[in-house]
Structures are given as structure tokens and as C-alpha cells.
Short mmCIF file of C-alpha atoms in Angstrom, two decimals:
data_model
loop_
_atom_site.label_atom_id
_atom_site.label_comp_id
_atom_site.label_asym_id
_atom_site.label_seq_id
_atom_site.Cartn_x
_atom_site.Cartn_y
_atom_site.Cartn_z
CA UNK A 1 98.68 -85.54 4.08
CA UNK A 2 101.33 -83.11 2.97
CA UNK A 3 99.79 -79.80 2.20
CA UNK A 4 102.53 -77.21 2.49
CA UNK A 5 102.50 -76.38 -1.25
CA UNK A 6 99.02 -74.91 -0.74
CA UNK A 7 99.77 -71.25 -0.07
CA UNK A 8 96.64 -70.49 1.95
CA UNK A 9 96.61 -71.83 5.51
CA UNK A 10 93.66 -72.24 7.82
CA UNK A 11 93.54 -71.74 11.58
CA UNK A 12 95.48 -74.95 12.04
CA UNK A 13 98.31 -73.88 9.76
CA UNK A 14 97.47 -76.42 7.06
CA UNK A 15 95.92 -75.99 3.65
CA UNK A 16 92.74 -73.94 3.64
CA UNK A 17 89.80 -75.12 1.55
CA UNK A 18 87.23 -72.90 -0.17
CA UNK A 19 84.91 -71.63 2.52
CA UNK A 20 87.61 -71.62 5.19
CA UNK A 21 88.93 -68.57 6.96
CA UNK A 22 92.51 -67.91 5.94
CA UNK A 23 94.96 -67.33 8.75
CA UNK A 24 98.25 -67.44 6.86
CA UNK A 25 99.45 -66.94 3.32
CA UNK A 26 102.70 -68.58 2.40
CA UNK A 27 105.15 -66.44 0.46
CA UNK A 28 106.26 -68.78 -2.32
CA UNK A 29 108.67 -66.29 -3.88
CA UNK A 30 111.93 -68.23 -3.97
CA UNK A 31 110.78 -70.42 -1.12
CA UNK A 32 113.30 -72.90 0.13
CA UNK A 33 113.02 -74.65 3.44
CA UNK A 34 115.80 -74.04 5.93
CA UNK A 35 117.76 -76.82 7.52
CA UNK A 36 116.14 -78.85 10.27
CA UNK A 37 116.32 -77.21 13.67
CA UNK A 38 118.03 -79.12 16.42
CA UNK A 39 115.72 -80.01 19.26
CA UNK A 40 117.47 -79.04 22.48
CA UNK A 41 115.26 -80.67 25.07
CA UNK A 42 112.30 -82.98 25.26
CA UNK A 43 109.90 -82.95 28.18
CA UNK A 44 107.24 -85.53 28.84
CA UNK A 45 104.52 -84.88 31.40
CA UNK A 46 101.44 -86.54 32.85
CA UNK A 47 102.36 -90.04 31.85
CA UNK A 48 103.74 -89.45 28.39
CA UNK A 49 106.39 -92.02 27.59
CA UNK A 50 109.77 -91.53 25.94
CA UNK A 51 110.23 -94.86 24.23
CA UNK A 52 113.95 -94.24 23.79
CA UNK A 53 113.90 -94.89 20.06
CA UNK A 54 112.85 -91.42 18.95
CA UNK A 55 109.18 -92.13 19.46
CA UNK A 56 106.83 -91.00 22.21
CA UNK A 57 103.58 -92.47 23.45
CA UNK A 58 100.70 -90.35 24.68
CA UNK A 59 98.74 -92.84 26.79
CA UNK A 60 95.93 -90.54 27.88
CA UNK A 61 94.37 -87.15 27.23
CA UNK A 62 96.37 -85.43 29.99
CA UNK A 63 99.75 -86.57 28.79
CA UNK A 64 101.92 -84.22 26.81
CA UNK A 65 105.30 -84.20 25.14
CA UNK A 66 107.13 -80.93 24.60
CA UNK A 67 109.98 -80.32 22.17
CA UNK A 68 112.20 -77.31 22.74
CA UNK A 69 113.80 -75.92 19.61
CA UNK A 70 115.72 -72.93 20.90
CA UNK A 71 115.19 -69.21 20.65
CA UNK A 72 116.33 -68.35 17.14
CA UNK A 73 112.89 -68.78 15.60
CA UNK A 74 111.47 -65.73 17.32
CA UNK A 75 108.72 -64.21 15.17
CA UNK A 76 109.73 -66.40 12.25
CA UNK A 77 107.62 -68.82 10.30
CA UNK A 78 108.39 -72.47 10.10
CA UNK A 79 107.16 -75.82 8.94
CA UNK A 80 106.61 -78.54 11.48
CA UNK A 81 106.54 -82.10 10.29
CA UNK A 82 105.16 -84.63 12.74
CA UNK A 83 104.86 -88.32 12.09
CA UNK A 84 102.11 -90.29 13.73
CA UNK A 85 103.60 -93.76 13.98
CA UNK A 86 100.47 -95.45 15.22
CA UNK A 87 97.10 -94.37 16.45
CA UNK A 88 94.06 -96.01 17.98
CA UNK A 89 92.13 -94.50 15.09
CA UNK A 90 90.09 -91.89 16.85
CA UNK A 91 90.65 -88.67 18.70
CA UNK A 92 92.57 -85.53 17.87
CA UNK A 93 96.24 -84.67 18.03
CA UNK A 94 96.77 -81.14 19.25
CA UNK A 95 99.88 -79.06 18.83
CA UNK A 96 100.47 -75.85 20.74
CA UNK A 97 102.95 -73.28 19.57
CA UNK A 98 103.50 -70.24 21.73
CA UNK A 99 100.29 -69.84 23.69
CA UNK A 100 97.87 -70.36 20.84
CA UNK A 101 96.61 -73.58 19.43
CA UNK A 102 97.76 -73.66 15.85
CA UNK A 103 97.16 -77.20 14.85
CA UNK A 104 94.37 -79.58 15.73
CA UNK A 105 93.55 -82.45 13.47
CA UNK A 106 92.05 -85.86 13.80
CA UNK A 107 94.69 -88.50 14.16
CA UNK A 108 92.60 -91.27 12.75
CA UNK A 109 95.35 -92.44 10.44
CA UNK A 110 99.08 -92.82 10.80
CA UNK A 111 101.38 -90.82 8.58
CA UNK A 112 103.25 -87.56 8.26
CA UNK A 113 101.54 -84.22 8.89
CA UNK A 114 103.07 -80.91 7.92
CA UNK A 115 101.85 -77.52 8.94
CA UNK A 116 102.94 -73.93 9.09
CA UNK A 117 103.30 -71.86 12.22
CA UNK A 118 104.79 -68.70 13.61
CA UNK A 119 106.54 -68.58 16.93
CA UNK A 120 105.76 -65.68 19.22
CA UNK A 121 108.35 -63.65 21.10
CA UNK A 122 108.24 -65.57 24.37
CA UNK A 123 108.02 -69.24 23.51
CA UNK A 124 110.41 -71.66 21.90
CA UNK A 125 108.72 -74.99 21.99
CA UNK A 126 106.08 -77.04 20.31
CA UNK A 127 104.09 -79.57 22.24
CA UNK A 128 101.66 -82.31 21.44
CA UNK A 129 98.65 -83.65 23.22
CA UNK A 130 96.03 -86.16 22.28
CA UNK A 131 92.40 -86.32 23.23
CA UNK A 132 90.01 -89.16 22.89
CA UNK A 133 91.25 -92.72 22.63
CA UNK A 134 94.48 -93.79 24.23
CA UNK A 135 97.81 -94.84 22.89
CA UNK A 136 98.89 -92.60 20.02
CA UNK A 137 102.61 -92.86 19.21
CA UNK A 138 104.46 -90.01 17.52
CA UNK A 139 107.99 -89.31 16.41
CA UNK A 140 109.92 -86.18 17.33
CA UNK A 141 108.95 -83.37 14.96
CA UNK A 142 111.22 -81.90 12.32
CA UNK A 143 111.19 -78.12 12.45
CA UNK A 144 112.42 -76.03 9.53
CA UNK A 145 112.38 -72.31 9.01
CA UNK A 146 110.26 -70.98 6.13
CA UNK A 147 112.12 -68.02 4.67
CA UNK A 148 110.00 -65.33 3.04
CA UNK A 149 107.56 -62.62 4.00
CA UNK A 150 104.52 -64.61 5.00
CA UNK A 151 101.20 -63.17 6.12
CA UNK A 152 99.61 -64.12 9.43
CA UNK A 153 96.33 -63.04 10.97
CA UNK A 154 95.73 -64.72 14.34
CA UNK A 155 92.44 -62.91 15.02
CA UNK A 156 89.45 -64.73 13.56
CA UNK A 157 87.41 -61.57 12.99
CA UNK A 158 90.11 -60.12 10.72
CA UNK A 159 90.69 -63.17 8.54
CA UNK A 160 89.52 -63.22 4.90
CA UNK A 161 87.80 -66.21 3.37
CA UNK A 162 89.10 -68.47 0.61
CA UNK A 163 86.69 -68.66 -2.32
CA UNK A 164 86.64 -70.97 -5.31
CA UNK A 165 86.54 -69.00 -8.56
CA UNK A 166 85.30 -71.99 -10.51
CA UNK A 167 88.24 -71.77 -12.93
CA UNK A 168 90.61 -74.01 -11.04
CA UNK A 169 91.95 -71.15 -8.94
CA UNK A 170 91.03 -69.69 -5.60
CA UNK A 171 90.96 -66.09 -4.36
CA UNK A 172 90.78 -64.23 -1.07
CA UNK A 173 87.54 -62.48 -0.14
CA UNK A 174 88.01 -59.57 2.28
CA UNK A 175 84.87 -58.32 3.99
CA UNK A 176 85.60 -54.64 3.32
CA UNK A 177 85.22 -53.81 7.02
CA UNK A 178 88.16 -55.07 9.06
CA UNK A 179 89.76 -58.02 7.30
CA UNK A 180 93.50 -57.79 6.74
CA UNK A 181 96.51 -60.09 6.44
CA UNK A 182 99.64 -58.32 7.72
CA UNK A 183 103.09 -59.37 6.55
CA UNK A 184 106.04 -58.53 8.80
CA UNK A 185 109.10 -57.42 6.82
CA UNK A 186 112.48 -58.54 8.17
CA UNK A 187 114.15 -55.94 5.96
CA UNK A 188 113.02 -52.56 4.67
CA UNK A 189 111.52 -52.41 1.19
CA UNK A 190 110.28 -49.61 -1.07
CA UNK A 191 108.63 -50.25 -4.39
CA UNK A 192 105.40 -50.63 -6.32
CA UNK A 193 102.63 -52.80 -4.94
CA UNK A 194 100.55 -54.56 -7.60
CA UNK A 195 97.26 -56.01 -6.37
CA UNK A 196 95.21 -58.14 -8.75
CA UNK A 197 91.53 -58.76 -8.09
CA UNK A 198 88.69 -60.47 -9.90
CA UNK A 199 87.14 -57.08 -10.77
CA UNK A 200 90.34 -55.19 -11.52
CA UNK A 201 94.00 -54.69 -10.66
CA UNK A 202 95.70 -51.72 -9.03
CA UNK A 203 99.13 -50.27 -8.40
CA UNK A 204 100.17 -48.31 -5.34
CA UNK A 205 103.41 -46.58 -6.22
CA UNK A 206 106.43 -46.39 -3.90
CA UNK A 207 105.04 -48.30 -0.94
CA UNK A 208 107.60 -48.23 1.86
CA UNK A 209 107.85 -50.66 4.74
CA UNK A 210 110.54 -50.24 7.38
CA UNK A 211 112.55 -53.18 8.70
CA UNK A 212 110.34 -54.91 11.23
CA UNK A 213 107.29 -53.05 9.94
CA UNK A 214 104.21 -54.67 8.51
CA UNK A 215 102.23 -54.36 5.32
CA UNK A 216 98.59 -55.26 4.82
CA UNK A 217 97.88 -55.37 1.10
CA UNK A 218 94.18 -54.95 1.89
CA UNK A 219 93.13 -53.43 5.20
CA UNK A 220 89.39 -53.06 5.50
CA UNK A 221 88.46 -51.32 2.26
CA UNK A 222 91.87 -49.73 1.72
CA UNK A 223 95.21 -50.54 0.15
CA UNK A 224 98.30 -48.93 1.72
CA UNK A 225 98.03 -45.79 -0.43
CA UNK A 226 94.50 -45.78 -1.81
CA UNK A 227 91.61 -45.65 0.64
CA UNK A 228 88.48 -47.26 -0.75
CA UNK A 229 90.12 -49.25 -3.56
CA UNK A 230 89.45 -52.74 -2.17
CA UNK A 231 85.75 -53.01 -3.16
CA UNK A 232 86.69 -51.99 -6.72
CA UNK A 233 89.16 -54.88 -6.94
CA UNK A 234 86.91 -57.63 -5.62
CA UNK A 235 88.34 -60.96 -4.46
CA UNK A 236 92.14 -60.85 -4.48
CA UNK A 237 93.81 -63.33 -6.81
CA UNK A 238 97.41 -62.31 -6.13
CA UNK A 239 99.78 -59.48 -5.33
CA UNK A 240 103.42 -58.51 -5.58
CA UNK A 241 105.40 -55.90 -3.64
CA UNK A 242 108.31 -55.21 -5.96
CA UNK A 243 111.59 -53.84 -4.57
CA UNK A 244 111.54 -50.96 -7.08
CA UNK A 245 109.40 -49.07 -9.56
CA UNK A 246 107.82 -51.35 -12.16
CA UNK A 247 107.90 -50.35 -15.83
CA UNK A 248 104.95 -50.70 -18.19
CA UNK A 249 106.20 -53.96 -19.67
CA UNK A 250 106.62 -55.55 -16.24
CA UNK A 251 103.18 -54.40 -15.15
CA UNK A 252 101.64 -55.82 -18.32
CA UNK A 253 103.33 -59.20 -17.88
CA UNK A 254 102.47 -59.43 -14.19
CA UNK A 255 98.82 -58.54 -14.66
CA UNK A 256 98.70 -61.00 -17.57
CA UNK A 257 99.94 -63.72 -15.22
CA UNK A 258 97.16 -63.08 -12.74
CA UNK A 259 94.56 -62.49 -15.43
CA UNK A 260 95.17 -66.08 -16.48
CA UNK A 261 94.22 -66.98 -12.90
CA UNK A 262 90.97 -65.02 -12.84
CA UNK A 263 91.97 -61.40 -12.27
CA UNK A 264 90.91 -58.46 -14.42
CA UNK A 265 93.24 -55.88 -15.98
CA UNK A 266 94.62 -52.71 -14.50
CA UNK A 267 92.16 -50.08 -13.33
CA UNK A 268 93.09 -46.63 -14.61
CA UNK A 269 91.41 -43.19 -14.68
CA UNK A 270 89.19 -42.84 -17.75
CA UNK A 271 90.87 -39.64 -18.91
CA UNK A 272 87.58 -37.75 -18.73
CA UNK A 273 88.00 -35.07 -16.08
CA UNK A 274 84.85 -34.40 -14.10
CA UNK A 275 86.08 -31.57 -11.87
CA UNK A 276 85.81 -28.07 -13.32
CA UNK A 277 88.84 -25.86 -12.73
CA UNK A 278 90.63 -28.32 -10.47
CA UNK A 279 93.95 -26.76 -11.45
CA UNK A 280 93.07 -23.25 -10.27
CA UNK A 281 95.20 -21.81 -13.04
CA UNK A 282 93.71 -18.33 -12.97
CA UNK A 283 91.00 -18.25 -10.32
CA UNK A 284 88.74 -20.43 -8.16
CA UNK A 285 85.68 -20.23 -10.37
CA UNK A 286 83.45 -23.26 -10.06
CA UNK A 287 84.20 -23.64 -6.34
CA UNK A 288 81.95 -22.56 -3.48
CA UNK A 289 83.13 -21.30 -0.10
CA UNK A 290 82.08 -23.56 2.77
CA UNK A 291 83.10 -21.18 5.56
CA UNK A 292 86.77 -21.59 4.70
CA UNK A 293 87.36 -18.01 3.48
CA UNK A 294 88.69 -19.52 0.27
CA UNK A 295 90.69 -17.49 -2.24
CA UNK A 296 93.00 -17.88 -5.23
CA UNK A 297 96.71 -17.96 -4.43
CA UNK A 298 99.41 -18.62 -7.00
CA UNK A 299 97.51 -21.29 -8.88
CA UNK A 300 96.00 -22.95 -5.83
CA UNK A 301 92.80 -22.88 -3.80
CA UNK A 302 93.74 -21.26 -0.50
CA UNK A 303 91.79 -21.95 2.70
CA UNK A 304 92.30 -19.54 5.55
CA UNK A 305 89.90 -19.55 8.46
CA UNK A 306 89.70 -19.50 12.23
CA UNK A 307 86.42 -21.38 12.49
CA UNK A 308 86.18 -24.66 14.37
CA UNK A 309 85.35 -27.68 12.26
CA UNK A 310 86.17 -28.80 8.74
CA UNK A 311 86.07 -25.75 6.47
CA UNK A 312 87.11 -25.07 2.89
CA UNK A 313 85.59 -25.10 -0.56
CA UNK A 314 83.46 -27.51 -2.51
CA UNK A 315 82.18 -28.34 -5.96
CA UNK A 316 79.17 -30.47 -6.86
CA UNK A 317 79.70 -32.90 -9.71
CA UNK A 318 76.93 -34.72 -11.58
CA UNK A 319 77.93 -38.27 -12.49
CA UNK A 320 76.42 -39.76 -15.63
CA UNK A 321 76.69 -43.33 -14.36
CA UNK A 322 77.40 -45.16 -11.11
CA UNK A 323 80.83 -46.67 -10.64
CA UNK A 324 84.13 -46.44 -8.87
CA UNK A 325 85.67 -42.99 -9.06
CA UNK A 326 89.20 -41.84 -8.27
CA UNK A 327 89.58 -38.56 -6.40
CA UNK A 328 93.10 -37.17 -6.35
CA UNK A 329 94.87 -33.92 -5.73
CA UNK A 330 97.65 -32.07 -3.96
CA UNK A 331 97.06 -30.77 -0.43
CA UNK A 332 99.40 -28.54 1.51
CA UNK A 333 98.47 -28.23 5.15
CA UNK A 334 100.35 -25.23 6.45
CA UNK A 335 99.78 -25.90 10.11
CA UNK A 336 97.39 -25.28 12.99
CA UNK A 337 94.79 -27.40 11.22
CA UNK A 338 93.94 -30.95 12.28
CA UNK A 339 94.23 -32.33 8.79
CA UNK A 340 93.48 -31.41 5.20
CA UNK A 341 90.71 -33.50 3.68
CA UNK A 342 89.73 -34.46 0.19
CA UNK A 343 86.31 -36.00 0.25
CA UNK A 344 83.66 -37.37 -1.99
CA UNK A 345 80.42 -36.70 -0.20
CA UNK A 346 76.80 -36.93 -0.90
CA UNK A 347 75.53 -33.39 -1.10
CA UNK A 348 73.76 -33.57 2.24
CA UNK A 349 77.15 -33.82 3.94
CA UNK A 350 76.12 -36.90 5.86
CA UNK A 351 77.61 -39.83 4.02
CA UNK A 352 81.32 -39.53 3.50
CA UNK A 353 81.98 -42.19 0.91
CA UNK A 354 85.59 -41.41 0.14
CA UNK A 355 88.18 -39.46 2.05
CA UNK A 356 91.89 -38.83 2.17
CA UNK A 357 93.79 -36.58 4.52
CA UNK A 358 97.10 -34.80 4.80
CA UNK A 359 98.33 -34.16 8.31
CA UNK A 360 99.16 -30.75 9.69
CA UNK A 361 102.44 -29.38 8.40
CA UNK A 362 102.61 -31.83 5.48
CA UNK A 363 102.18 -31.57 1.72
CA UNK A 364 101.22 -34.55 -0.35
CA UNK A 365 99.53 -35.79 -3.49
CA UNK A 366 96.82 -38.19 -2.40
CA UNK A 367 94.13 -40.37 -3.90
CA UNK A 368 90.97 -42.11 -2.74
CA UNK A 369 88.41 -44.30 -4.47
CA UNK A 370 84.69 -44.46 -3.82
CA UNK A 371 81.66 -46.05 -5.41
CA UNK A 372 79.44 -43.12 -6.29
CA UNK A 373 76.40 -42.17 -8.33
CA UNK A 374 74.18 -39.16 -8.96
CA UNK A 375 75.46 -35.84 -7.68
CA UNK A 376 78.51 -35.89 -5.42
CA UNK A 377 80.24 -33.10 -3.56
CA UNK A 378 84.00 -32.76 -3.83
CA UNK A 379 85.38 -30.94 -0.79
CA UNK A 380 88.78 -29.48 0.00
CA UNK A 381 88.75 -28.80 3.73
CA UNK A 382 91.05 -28.23 6.63
CA UNK A 383 89.89 -29.45 10.00
CA UNK A 384 90.40 -27.56 13.23
CA UNK A 385 89.48 -28.48 16.78
CA UNK A 386 90.37 -25.17 18.41
CA UNK A 387 89.63 -22.32 16.03
CA UNK A 388 93.23 -21.21 16.42
CA UNK A 389 93.52 -20.50 12.74
CA UNK A 390 94.47 -22.67 9.83
CA UNK A 391 95.84 -22.29 6.33
CA UNK A 392 95.98 -24.75 3.49
CA UNK A 393 96.36 -24.94 -0.26
CA UNK A 394 94.80 -27.39 -2.72
CA UNK A 395 95.75 -28.03 -6.33
CA UNK A 396 95.25 -30.43 -9.25
CA UNK A 397 91.95 -31.68 -7.85
CA UNK A 398 90.67 -34.43 -10.11
CA UNK A 399 87.74 -36.83 -10.24
CA UNK A 400 87.72 -39.55 -12.88
CA UNK A 401 85.87 -42.79 -13.34
CA UNK A 402 88.02 -45.90 -13.06
CA UNK A 403 87.98 -48.19 -16.10
CA UNK A 404 89.84 -51.33 -17.08
CA UNK A 405 92.87 -50.39 -19.18
CA UNK B 1 78.01 -75.53 7.79
CA UNK B 2 75.97 -72.34 7.73
CA UNK B 3 77.93 -69.24 8.60
CA UNK B 4 76.58 -65.91 9.78
CA UNK B 5 77.79 -62.37 9.32
CA UNK B 6 78.38 -61.09 12.86
CA UNK B 7 78.73 -57.44 13.80
CA UNK B 8 79.93 -56.85 17.35
CA UNK B 9 80.51 -53.37 18.80
CA UNK B 10 81.81 -52.56 22.27
CA UNK B 11 82.22 -49.26 24.16
CA UNK B 12 85.75 -47.89 23.87
CA UNK B 13 86.39 -48.21 27.60
CA UNK B 14 85.73 -51.96 27.37
CA UNK B 15 87.99 -52.55 24.36
CA UNK B 16 90.78 -54.30 26.24
CA UNK B 17 88.41 -56.57 28.15
CA UNK B 18 86.41 -57.36 25.02
CA UNK B 19 89.58 -58.36 23.17
CA UNK B 20 90.65 -60.51 26.10
CA UNK B 21 87.27 -62.20 26.07
CA UNK B 22 87.64 -62.84 22.34
CA UNK B 23 91.01 -64.43 23.02
CA UNK B 24 89.51 -66.57 25.79
CA UNK B 25 86.96 -67.80 23.26
CA UNK B 26 89.81 -68.79 20.96
CA UNK B 27 89.41 -66.01 18.41
CA UNK B 28 92.82 -64.37 18.69
CA UNK B 29 94.14 -61.28 20.39
CA UNK B 30 92.52 -58.44 18.46
CA UNK B 31 88.87 -58.70 17.48
CA UNK B 32 87.69 -55.07 17.61
CA UNK B 33 89.61 -52.76 15.29
CA UNK B 34 87.15 -50.36 13.67
CA UNK B 35 86.94 -47.07 15.60
CA UNK B 36 83.52 -45.49 15.73
CA UNK B 37 82.59 -42.07 17.00
CA UNK B 38 81.41 -38.60 16.18
CA UNK B 39 84.36 -37.69 13.97
CA UNK B 40 86.43 -36.38 16.87
CA UNK B 41 86.03 -38.83 19.76
CA UNK B 42 86.17 -42.59 19.48
CA UNK B 43 83.30 -43.94 21.56
CA UNK B 44 83.15 -47.55 20.36
CA UNK B 45 85.12 -50.18 18.50
CA UNK B 46 83.51 -52.55 16.05
CA UNK B 47 84.20 -55.91 14.50
CA UNK B 48 82.80 -57.87 11.58
CA UNK B 49 83.38 -61.59 11.33
CA UNK B 50 81.81 -64.77 10.01
CA UNK B 51 80.73 -67.12 12.72
CA UNK B 52 79.14 -70.51 13.14
CA UNK B 53 75.84 -71.05 14.98
CA UNK B 54 77.58 -72.15 18.17
CA UNK B 55 79.14 -68.70 18.52
CA UNK B 56 75.73 -67.02 18.53
CA UNK B 57 74.40 -69.68 20.88
CA UNK B 58 77.34 -69.00 23.19
CA UNK B 59 76.50 -65.30 23.31
CA UNK B 60 72.92 -66.27 23.98
CA UNK B 61 73.98 -68.47 26.88
CA UNK B 62 76.03 -65.57 28.23
CA UNK B 63 72.94 -63.37 28.19
CA UNK B 64 73.74 -61.14 25.24
CA UNK B 65 71.41 -62.54 22.59
CA UNK B 66 67.77 -63.52 23.23
CA UNK B 67 66.57 -66.95 22.16
CA UNK B 68 64.09 -65.28 19.80
CA UNK B 69 67.06 -64.10 17.71
CA UNK B 70 68.29 -67.68 17.39
CA UNK B 71 64.83 -68.66 16.24
CA UNK B 72 64.83 -65.87 13.63
CA UNK B 73 68.19 -67.05 12.35
CA UNK B 74 67.09 -70.67 12.19
CA UNK B 75 69.48 -71.82 14.92
CA UNK B 76 68.30 -74.67 17.09
CA UNK B 77 67.68 -73.15 20.58
CA UNK B 78 68.91 -76.43 22.04
CA UNK B 79 72.36 -75.31 20.97
CA UNK B 80 72.30 -72.77 23.81
CA UNK B 81 73.13 -75.59 26.19
CA UNK B 82 76.32 -76.28 24.27
CA UNK B 83 76.97 -72.54 24.31
CA UNK B 84 76.57 -72.57 28.06
CA UNK B 85 79.25 -75.21 28.32
CA UNK B 86 81.57 -72.95 26.32
CA UNK B 87 80.87 -70.07 28.70
CA UNK B 88 81.37 -72.16 31.81
CA UNK B 89 84.61 -73.54 30.38
CA UNK B 90 86.13 -70.14 29.67
CA UNK B 91 89.54 -69.55 31.21
CA UNK B 92 88.76 -66.01 32.35
CA UNK B 93 91.54 -65.80 34.92
CA UNK B 94 94.09 -67.01 32.42
CA UNK B 95 93.19 -64.05 30.22
CA UNK B 96 93.18 -61.49 33.01
CA UNK B 97 89.41 -61.31 33.32
CA UNK B 98 86.87 -61.68 36.09
CA UNK B 99 83.25 -62.78 35.97
CA UNK B 100 82.32 -59.10 36.44
CA UNK B 101 84.42 -58.21 33.38
CA UNK B 102 82.56 -60.82 31.37
CA UNK B 103 79.22 -59.40 32.46
CA UNK B 104 80.34 -55.83 31.70
CA UNK B 105 81.34 -56.75 28.14
CA UNK B 106 78.12 -58.68 27.59
CA UNK B 107 76.05 -55.76 28.92
CA UNK B 108 77.83 -53.25 26.69
CA UNK B 109 77.79 -55.36 23.55
CA UNK B 110 75.92 -54.11 20.49
CA UNK B 111 75.38 -56.94 18.02
CA UNK B 112 73.77 -57.91 14.76
CA UNK B 113 73.64 -61.24 12.92
CA UNK B 114 72.48 -62.21 9.45
CA UNK B 115 73.00 -65.35 7.38
CA UNK B 116 76.22 -65.05 5.38
CA UNK B 117 75.54 -64.01 1.82
CA UNK B 118 72.20 -62.41 2.61
CA UNK B 119 73.77 -59.01 3.21
CA UNK B 120 76.87 -57.15 2.07
CA UNK B 121 79.33 -57.20 5.00
CA UNK B 122 80.10 -53.48 4.84
CA UNK B 123 76.42 -52.57 4.63
CA UNK B 124 75.69 -54.91 7.51
CA UNK B 125 78.35 -53.23 9.60
CA UNK B 126 77.05 -49.74 8.74
CA UNK B 127 73.51 -50.81 9.57
CA UNK B 128 74.38 -52.08 13.04
CA UNK B 129 76.73 -49.16 13.74
CA UNK B 130 73.93 -46.74 12.89
CA UNK B 131 71.94 -48.04 15.86
CA UNK B 132 74.43 -46.45 18.24
CA UNK B 133 72.84 -43.35 19.68
CA UNK B 134 75.51 -41.98 22.00
CA UNK B 135 77.00 -39.47 21.76
CA UNK B 136 75.89 -38.59 18.24
CA UNK B 137 75.86 -39.65 14.59
CA UNK B 138 78.23 -42.52 14.10
CA UNK B 139 80.78 -42.54 11.32
CA UNK B 140 84.09 -44.23 10.88
CA UNK B 141 86.84 -41.83 11.89
#
């Protein structure tokens, strides 16, 4: 019955099986259970019986026993161990934590059940009910904190699915629309995020999370720093958010570890540059004005316009084969504009398949990934809602196919 | 158990009530997270999830999905009765909702269902989102 070593947890906080939605992912990095939490008060209602020997009887489906374990577990994860001493053999034992039902399993057999939960900000108890046949007897639970940075997604629609790879290992399948598993960081961390998928692995450099902030390794189709990368990675086999910059040797060893578990190697730009004159060294030849009054300015493409809407310059690129392509570049948004955009478009300007933006007043090197084929349009635009005037500069614009290193 | 890819989209002004209804159904606090609009204004929020037949039958019992759709999906129409029991058992008040709120969300719901695996989830979402006609072309913003 013990299933805590399984790192993927279903809606009930116990081990997920292939085909199940995954609600929680246990952080096993240096995992050690905390000491047992002292139960401060026990409440029995609707006929539940305190047998006086550490056991409790739930004689009917309305009866309930509640164990208070103090306030220090706020927003922390923990393991609850509950022993079913005897059972009539049918029915379901329910456990409520906070105001959501996190555990519901048939109590057809006696024994010890362990599951993982997270306490919300307003509740500090766990309670047990039993439906169906009468007379289940349980012992007081043992509650221990689970240190680590665990992931939890309480909303069903946003949960990924556990899939069997057929090689003895499982992976997480995100739907590419809204699935994400946020991890809440008790302490701030900045470092490289390595994500290893069945189709390829990827590194986001210098990912920062503030103390109390959250990180979703995959959110929809995006990683924290690379919009559109998730479909290129496929099902996620594993990930690591390092506390610093990883060197080449460390990256090689880490990807090797997950490759042995079904992941593919690191995705990198092919080295074949597809954008013509993306460095704007001497002029802006190869780029077409899209109402942005574009010009050359000190080795950059300058956009300066007072028109409403997204305006700038573009270049059409013919791709020799379909695949995942990395668009990157430097954007300096000098103000007044809504945002500076890099985009991979179809040439009819309807289907934006990859985009990245730099907010007004900011300058940043950005990247986005998109699956593309045929002729695509690379645009460097600044958006404006008011027509009040906007200025921006673009440099080092690059489009390269992603290949396995 | 057969699962279905479910796309649900609600008007932006019903977002809070729709999320409360999702919570009342036991699906957690935040079901609709994908903003949809004309590039400037968010008019709707969308959701993609995998659901079991009883979920679709429940929406049918609530008046959102016609029985013909259950038939197309191979779901036993008799399951609508079980769905009706789910609807009648909803703790609306406990989630800050009224019967009128429930009806408003159901009336504003844009939906699409396909058997899981028969369609790419992202393409399914884009397909259903493209049926929105107000106020203009719909793209993720």
C-alpha cells in the first residue's frame, strides 16, 4: 500500500498510474521526511467513537474524526500515514485536507496508507470519513513534512497525464494548451533550467524565481524563457533547476542520465543562419518596411513611427524543410510602444506561430521556437495602441533550425 | 475508461463564475486560463482538459450539450440521468453561486469534444476557439 516513492501523484495524492492525471510531482532531490507532527486536538462528530486506545471507529457515513496538527504546515507539503485497523471490507475512506478532497480510496483491506498533500493557508487539520458499510476503525494519522520544492496542480484542466514510455519509465504529457505544474519556491533561486523530453532536451539560462514565487517548467507550450519550446521537447522525462550556471560537462552528464530514461539529447541551433543581414552591420538591406518607417542606426534596425498597430520591418524566409525553428534577437523598446515583437508568421499575417516580446522601456535578448514550414515571415515590430509615437531598435536577428546536438 | 478531449470557453465577464462552477464540480479552483481576444481585448477565456463521459453527460443534463452530441461521441444517453444527479447535487451556495449563475455560465459556454487521441489537443483548442465570432478574429494574446 505504500506508494510515496512514486514521484507522480494523482488527484488523491497517491501514486499515479499511466493514464492518470498528475496532480503532484514529488521533489526527490535530497528528500528526507521531517519528524512526526504532534496532533494538538482530536474531534469526533456525528457518532464517531474515540476508543481511548489511539483508535477511532466511524460507525456510519455521517461520522467524522478530525485531527488538528497546528498551523506550521501552511502551504507546505506533507505525508500522511493512516492505518486502517479493521474494515467491513467495502466502502471508501475519505480524507479532507483544507477544503479540497485530496484522498479517497476504497478501504476494502486493512493496512497502512500513505499519501501526499499540501495544506492551504486557512486550514490546519485532516479529517476522515467513511461511506458505505459501517464500522471502519482507524488509528490516528502520522503527519510528516516533506521538504523540497514539490509541484502541485489542483485544477483538473491544467494537469498533465502520466504516460508509459514502454522502456520501464514514465513521462509527463502536457497538452500544449494550458497544462502546467507550478512549484512554489520557499527560497529564491537563479540558475539554469534543464528540461529533458522524449523528442529533445533544452536549457533556459539564468531562470530566476523569487522567494515565495512559483516556477512552471512547462506552461502551455512554453518554458519560462522560451515560448513555443514545449512541443519540440515532447513528453517530459525529467528536469532540474540548478542553483547556478551549468558547465558543458554537467549538462552532458545530466542529459545522459535522462537519455537513459527515454529522453533525447540537447536541442541546439543548427549553425545554418537563415536570416539575411540580421546583424544590420552596414545597412538594412534584405528587410522590408511594414509601415514602421524603418532605417539603419548604428548597426541596428530602427523603427520609428506614430501609426497605431504593430509596425516595423519584415523579411520572408524560405525553409527547405519543416521542423522546429529558433528565432532569437535583441530588441530595445525605447518607450511609448506597447511592446516590441519578434514573430514568425505565415506570410498572410494571420497565423502567428511564434512570438516573443520586450516590454516598453526594456532591452532584452529573447528567443522563441515554432514549428514552421514553407515560407515564413520574420517581423520586428513595435506595437502601439495610441499612435503617440514609438521608437525601437532590433539587432542580431537569427532564425535557425533546431537539431539534436 | 475512454477519455475525451474537452475544450470549454467562457465569456470573460463570466470567468469568475465559471471557475467557481468548476470548483463546485470538483475540478479545482482555476479551470479557464487561456485568454482569447482580438489581440488587444480579452473577450473569452478557454480551457482544455481530458474528461470522462460522465462530465459530458453532466453538461448535457445542465442544458449545454445536446443528446445528439453524446450519440456522436458514443456515450450512452442514459448517462444523462447520472449527470442530472451531479447537477442537482452541486453545492452552488457553498461556492458563492446561484442557480441563475449556473444558467448564465451554461448559456455562455462554447464547447467542443473529441475522443482523446483522435485530435491533437492544441489543434482541437484552436479549432473550437476559431468558432468564436465576437468581436473579431480570435488569437491567443
